[in-house]
mmCIF file of C-alpha atoms in Angstrom:
data_model
loop_
_atom_site.group_PDB
_atom_site.id
_atom_site.type_symbol
_atom_site.label_atom_id
_atom_site.label_comp_id
_atom_site.label_asym_id
_atom_site.label_seq_id
_atom_site.Cartn_x
_atom_site.Cartn_y
_atom_site.Cartn_z
ATOM 1 C CA UNK A 1 112.865 78.156 101.903
ATOM 2 C CA UNK A 2 112.681 77.760 98.186
ATOM 3 C CA UNK A 3 114.041 80.273 95.728
ATOM 4 C CA UNK A 4 114.523 80.520 91.995
ATOM 5 C CA UNK A 5 117.250 82.490 90.237
ATOM 6 C CA UNK A 6 117.158 83.429 86.594
ATOM 7 C CA UNK A 7 120.587 84.834 85.977
ATOM 8 C CA UNK A 8 119.834 86.762 82.801
ATOM 9 C CA UNK A 9 117.229 89.512 82.727
ATOM 10 C CA UNK A 10 117.454 89.787 78.944
ATOM 11 C CA UNK A 11 118.881 87.533 76.241
ATOM 12 C CA UNK A 12 119.230 88.947 72.721
ATOM 13 C CA UNK A 13 119.703 86.425 69.936
ATOM 14 C CA UNK A 14 119.470 86.331 66.159
ATOM 15 C CA UNK A 15 116.750 84.399 64.400
ATOM 16 C CA UNK A 16 117.602 80.732 63.763
ATOM 17 C CA UNK A 17 120.376 80.769 66.380
ATOM 18 C CA UNK A 18 120.268 78.449 69.415
ATOM 19 C CA UNK A 19 119.399 79.822 72.825
ATOM 20 C CA UNK A 20 119.708 78.770 76.463
ATOM 21 C CA UNK A 21 117.861 80.486 79.305
ATOM 22 C CA UNK A 22 119.331 79.672 82.680
ATOM 23 C CA UNK A 23 117.472 78.766 85.840
ATOM 24 C CA UNK A 24 118.836 77.672 89.211
ATOM 25 C CA UNK A 25 116.770 76.802 92.243
ATOM 26 C CA UNK A 26 117.293 76.287 95.930
ATOM 27 C CA UNK A 27 115.287 73.817 97.989
ATOM 28 C CA UNK A 28 115.932 71.345 100.777
ATOM 29 C CA UNK A 29 113.298 68.900 99.514
ATOM 30 C CA UNK A 30 112.265 67.279 96.245
ATOM 31 C CA UNK A 31 110.705 69.673 93.781
ATOM 32 C CA UNK A 32 108.667 70.039 90.648
ATOM 33 C CA UNK A 33 110.038 72.439 88.036
ATOM 34 C CA UNK A 34 108.298 74.475 85.352
ATOM 35 C CA UNK A 35 108.915 76.929 82.555
ATOM 36 C CA UNK A 36 106.165 79.372 81.595
ATOM 37 C CA UNK A 37 106.075 81.890 78.738
ATOM 38 C CA UNK A 38 104.363 85.276 78.745
ATOM 39 C CA UNK A 39 103.636 87.319 75.642
ATOM 40 C CA UNK A 40 103.092 91.098 76.092
ATOM 41 C CA UNK A 41 100.066 92.024 78.200
ATOM 42 C CA UNK A 42 98.953 88.431 78.492
ATOM 43 C CA UNK A 43 98.866 85.744 81.138
ATOM 44 C CA UNK A 44 101.387 82.936 81.426
ATOM 45 C CA UNK A 45 101.170 79.629 79.617
ATOM 46 C CA UNK A 46 103.018 76.429 80.395
ATOM 47 C CA UNK A 47 105.974 75.536 78.172
ATOM 48 C CA UNK A 48 107.075 72.383 79.951
ATOM 49 C CA UNK A 49 107.352 70.727 83.345
ATOM 50 C CA UNK A 50 109.530 68.255 85.202
ATOM 51 C CA UNK A 51 107.755 66.074 87.741
ATOM 52 C CA UNK A 52 109.826 62.870 87.749
ATOM 53 C CA UNK A 53 111.452 60.382 85.405
ATOM 54 C CA UNK A 54 113.603 61.439 82.478
ATOM 55 C CA UNK A 55 115.628 64.526 83.231
ATOM 56 C CA UNK A 56 115.246 65.814 79.661
ATOM 57 C CA UNK A 57 111.829 67.305 79.201
ATOM 58 C CA UNK A 58 110.351 68.394 75.893
ATOM 59 C CA UNK A 59 107.721 71.099 75.686
ATOM 60 C CA UNK A 60 105.736 73.087 73.199
ATOM 61 C CA UNK A 61 107.149 75.211 70.372
ATOM 62 C CA UNK A 62 110.363 73.156 70.160
ATOM 63 C CA UNK A 63 111.634 74.019 73.635
ATOM 64 C CA UNK A 64 113.270 71.543 75.973
ATOM 65 C CA UNK A 65 114.837 71.663 79.429
ATOM 66 C CA UNK A 66 117.133 69.440 81.421
ATOM 67 C CA UNK A 67 116.850 68.853 85.142
ATOM 68 C CA UNK A 68 120.260 68.632 86.810
ATOM 69 C CA UNK A 69 119.857 67.732 90.454
ATOM 70 C CA UNK A 70 123.538 68.039 91.382
ATOM 71 C CA UNK A 71 123.718 71.560 89.977
ATOM 72 C CA UNK A 72 120.133 72.421 91.012
ATOM 73 C CA UNK A 73 119.484 73.745 87.540
ATOM 74 C CA UNK A 74 116.689 73.554 84.996
ATOM 75 C CA UNK A 75 117.940 75.409 81.919
ATOM 76 C CA UNK A 76 115.648 75.975 78.939
ATOM 77 C CA UNK A 77 116.961 75.449 75.412
ATOM 78 C CA UNK A 78 115.851 75.764 71.809
ATOM 79 C CA UNK A 79 118.103 74.824 68.885
ATOM 80 C CA UNK A 80 116.735 77.451 66.493
ATOM 81 C CA UNK A 81 114.614 80.415 67.571
ATOM 82 C CA UNK A 82 111.995 82.345 65.612
ATOM 83 C CA UNK A 83 110.919 85.967 65.833
ATOM 84 C CA UNK A 84 107.690 84.722 67.395
ATOM 85 C CA UNK A 85 109.645 83.351 70.384
ATOM 86 C CA UNK A 86 110.203 86.904 71.603
ATOM 87 C CA UNK A 87 108.579 86.894 75.042
ATOM 88 C CA UNK A 88 109.252 86.755 78.775
ATOM 89 C CA UNK A 89 110.150 83.342 80.168
ATOM 90 C CA UNK A 90 109.654 82.361 83.804
ATOM 91 C CA UNK A 91 111.144 79.443 85.661
ATOM 92 C CA UNK A 92 109.149 78.198 88.657
ATOM 93 C CA UNK A 93 109.511 75.605 91.406
ATOM 94 C CA UNK A 94 107.190 73.943 93.879
ATOM 95 C CA UNK A 95 107.832 71.467 96.664
ATOM 96 C CA UNK A 96 106.368 68.021 96.066
ATOM 97 C CA UNK A 97 104.387 68.005 99.297
ATOM 98 C CA UNK A 98 102.959 71.481 98.698
ATOM 99 C CA UNK A 99 102.701 71.530 94.954
ATOM 100 C CA UNK A 100 99.933 74.106 95.035
ATOM 101 C CA UNK A 101 102.416 76.875 95.856
ATOM 102 C CA UNK A 102 104.696 77.957 93.022
ATOM 103 C CA UNK A 103 107.731 80.180 93.481
ATOM 104 C CA UNK A 104 108.662 82.121 90.341
ATOM 105 C CA UNK A 105 111.960 83.492 89.152
ATOM 106 C CA UNK A 106 112.266 87.117 88.083
ATOM 107 C CA UNK A 107 111.969 86.251 84.397
ATOM 108 C CA UNK A 108 114.185 86.424 81.322
ATOM 109 C CA UNK A 109 113.193 88.471 78.327
ATOM 110 C CA UNK A 110 114.135 86.699 75.108
ATOM 111 C CA UNK A 111 114.574 89.155 72.258
ATOM 112 C CA UNK A 112 114.889 87.523 68.840
ATOM 113 C CA UNK A 113 116.302 89.756 66.130
ATOM 114 C CA UNK A 114 116.027 89.202 62.352
ATOM 115 C CA UNK B 1 86.042 76.924 75.744
ATOM 116 C CA UNK B 2 87.076 76.670 79.384
ATOM 117 C CA UNK B 3 89.310 79.253 80.867
ATOM 118 C CA UNK B 4 89.823 82.098 83.283
ATOM 119 C CA UNK B 5 88.291 85.531 82.709
ATOM 120 C CA UNK B 6 89.774 88.545 84.431
ATOM 121 C CA UNK B 7 88.131 91.948 84.359
ATOM 122 C CA UNK B 8 88.679 94.760 83.843
ATOM 123 C CA UNK B 9 91.771 94.449 81.652
ATOM 124 C CA UNK B 10 92.837 98.025 82.440
ATOM 125 C CA UNK B 11 91.841 100.035 85.495
ATOM 126 C CA UNK B 12 92.752 103.466 86.732
ATOM 127 C CA UNK B 13 92.249 104.488 90.315
ATOM 128 C CA UNK B 14 92.831 107.549 92.422
ATOM 129 C CA UNK B 15 94.870 107.269 95.579
ATOM 130 C CA UNK B 16 92.781 106.333 98.598
ATOM 131 C CA UNK B 17 90.197 104.355 96.642
ATOM 132 C CA UNK B 18 89.533 100.664 96.954
ATOM 133 C CA UNK B 19 89.190 98.679 93.745
ATOM 134 C CA UNK B 20 88.032 95.107 93.092
ATOM 135 C CA UNK B 21 89.435 92.894 90.348
ATOM 136 C CA UNK B 22 87.262 90.081 89.096
ATOM 137 C CA UNK B 23 88.414 86.518 88.386
ATOM 138 C CA UNK B 24 86.008 83.868 87.094
ATOM 139 C CA UNK B 25 86.860 80.334 85.944
ATOM 140 C CA UNK B 26 84.744 77.665 84.247
ATOM 141 C CA UNK B 27 87.337 74.906 84.506
ATOM 142 C CA UNK B 28 85.836 73.378 87.645
ATOM 143 C CA UNK B 29 89.188 73.940 89.345
ATOM 144 C CA UNK B 30 89.322 73.763 93.134
ATOM 145 C CA UNK B 31 92.243 76.086 93.817
ATOM 146 C CA UNK B 32 92.588 79.714 92.772
ATOM 147 C CA UNK B 33 95.424 82.192 93.146
ATOM 148 C CA UNK B 34 96.247 85.863 92.822
ATOM 149 C CA UNK B 35 99.706 87.006 91.770
ATOM 150 C CA UNK B 36 101.181 90.441 91.410
ATOM 151 C CA UNK B 37 103.716 91.109 88.660
ATOM 152 C CA UNK B 38 106.171 94.018 88.678
ATOM 153 C CA UNK B 39 108.922 94.587 86.099
ATOM 154 C CA UNK B 40 112.060 92.647 86.957
ATOM 155 C CA UNK B 41 110.498 90.944 89.975
ATOM 156 C CA UNK B 42 108.602 88.062 88.492
ATOM 157 C CA UNK B 43 105.347 86.962 90.090
ATOM 158 C CA UNK B 44 104.602 87.201 93.792
ATOM 159 C CA UNK B 45 101.751 85.380 95.476
ATOM 160 C CA UNK B 46 99.140 87.588 97.143
ATOM 161 C CA UNK B 47 96.432 85.125 98.245
ATOM 162 C CA UNK B 48 95.325 81.615 97.387
ATOM 163 C CA UNK B 49 92.283 79.482 98.041
ATOM 164 C CA UNK B 50 92.143 75.703 97.870
ATOM 165 C CA UNK B 51 88.419 75.334 98.628
ATOM 166 C CA UNK B 52 85.310 77.469 98.829
ATOM 167 C CA UNK B 53 85.043 79.700 101.906
ATOM 168 C CA UNK B 54 88.711 79.256 102.743
ATOM 169 C CA UNK B 55 91.788 81.209 101.697
ATOM 170 C CA UNK B 56 95.353 81.835 102.870
ATOM 171 C CA UNK B 57 97.745 84.741 102.699
ATOM 172 C CA UNK B 58 100.606 84.556 100.284
ATOM 173 C CA UNK B 59 103.894 86.408 100.485
ATOM 174 C CA UNK B 60 102.554 89.945 99.960
ATOM 175 C CA UNK B 61 98.987 89.969 101.330
ATOM 176 C CA UNK B 62 99.184 93.322 103.131
ATOM 177 C CA UNK B 63 96.783 95.853 101.628
ATOM 178 C CA UNK B 64 94.749 93.219 99.783
ATOM 179 C CA UNK B 65 91.631 91.203 100.583
ATOM 180 C CA UNK B 66 89.833 88.302 98.882
ATOM 181 C CA UNK B 67 86.705 86.205 99.178
ATOM 182 C CA UNK B 68 85.791 82.741 97.890
ATOM 183 C CA UNK B 69 82.029 82.399 98.155
ATOM 184 C CA UNK B 70 81.724 80.368 94.958
ATOM 185 C CA UNK B 71 84.016 77.816 93.390
ATOM 186 C CA UNK B 72 84.088 79.760 90.128
ATOM 187 C CA UNK B 73 84.935 83.180 91.555
ATOM 188 C CA UNK B 74 87.875 84.654 93.470
ATOM 189 C CA UNK B 75 87.720 88.481 93.491
ATOM 190 C CA UNK B 76 90.652 90.545 94.758
ATOM 191 C CA UNK B 77 90.195 93.913 96.453
ATOM 192 C CA UNK B 78 93.121 96.305 96.412
ATOM 193 C CA UNK B 79 92.570 98.548 99.402
ATOM 194 C CA UNK B 80 93.797 102.044 100.121
ATOM 195 C CA UNK B 81 96.234 100.463 102.596
ATOM 196 C CA UNK B 82 98.282 99.032 99.719
ATOM 197 C CA UNK B 83 101.098 101.545 99.414
ATOM 198 C CA UNK B 84 102.170 100.819 95.857
ATOM 199 C CA UNK B 85 99.259 99.198 94.020
ATOM 200 C CA UNK B 86 100.255 100.004 90.433
ATOM 201 C CA UNK B 87 101.019 96.588 88.905
ATOM 202 C CA UNK B 88 99.844 93.796 86.642
ATOM 203 C CA UNK B 89 97.614 91.330 88.496
ATOM 204 C CA UNK B 90 97.253 87.725 87.409
ATOM 205 C CA UNK B 91 94.657 85.216 88.518
ATOM 206 C CA UNK B 92 95.302 81.484 88.169
ATOM 207 C CA UNK B 93 93.639 78.193 89.011
ATOM 208 C CA UNK B 94 94.453 74.518 89.259
ATOM 209 C CA UNK B 95 92.559 71.282 89.730
ATOM 210 C CA UNK B 96 92.803 69.288 92.950
ATOM 211 C CA UNK B 97 96.038 67.324 93.031
ATOM 212 C CA UNK B 98 97.310 68.962 89.877
ATOM 213 C CA UNK B 99 100.435 71.038 89.730
ATOM 214 C CA UNK B 100 100.042 73.139 86.589
ATOM 215 C CA UNK B 101 98.510 76.595 86.834
ATOM 216 C CA UNK B 102 96.125 78.003 84.248
ATOM 217 C CA UNK B 103 96.362 81.777 84.067
ATOM 218 C CA UNK B 104 93.970 84.518 83.099
ATOM 219 C CA UNK B 105 95.035 87.346 80.778
ATOM 220 C CA UNK B 106 95.648 89.735 83.648
ATOM 221 C CA UNK B 107 94.422 93.116 84.883
ATOM 222 C CA UNK B 108 96.637 96.184 84.783
ATOM 223 C CA UNK B 109 95.964 98.600 87.624
ATOM 224 C CA UNK B 110 97.337 102.128 87.529
ATOM 225 C CA UNK B 111 97.004 104.491 90.458
ATOM 226 C CA UNK B 112 96.971 108.130 89.457
#
């Protein structure tokens, strides 16, 4: 069975500093990987996705993530964060032959301080 | 603009009452989903439907029911059998063969 682990429940960081949000997954088959962002009392919106090809994926708002198959990781990074990046970030995985069913991690709250 | 509309945004309910959350999409998406979100637990799948008049249980379907009579609509009923219904409920949809979910803004249910 698939699972997703986000090791950090909250990550505080100062404005303009770099940040990495960690995500590890478990699956016995090939997967698709996603990062979604959720602002307070709103739905989720897609930041970026890995389906195939280059393991470095670039998304919206300056975020990027790298798929590492040997370490089963898909960490999210941004070189310089803004106050407006304060939000909850969710990593998600789906199996390639049942891509309609996403499994979400527990989320990481990114708190950007001035 | 196309999107997903969830209503109501906030809902209060007394114990023992059923309540229905609405989800409507104008994206012409085939598949629709209901997720429950609790603090620190991420999103858990309640029910999903890949075509009209068909739906499947997700990981936490007990105490919930759904219907899919129209492609655009996928209402969720939280029944009195759901022991801990206070949560944030998210509806999502996706096109056939696609793998990216589009989410609604959510409905927050509080049981008093």
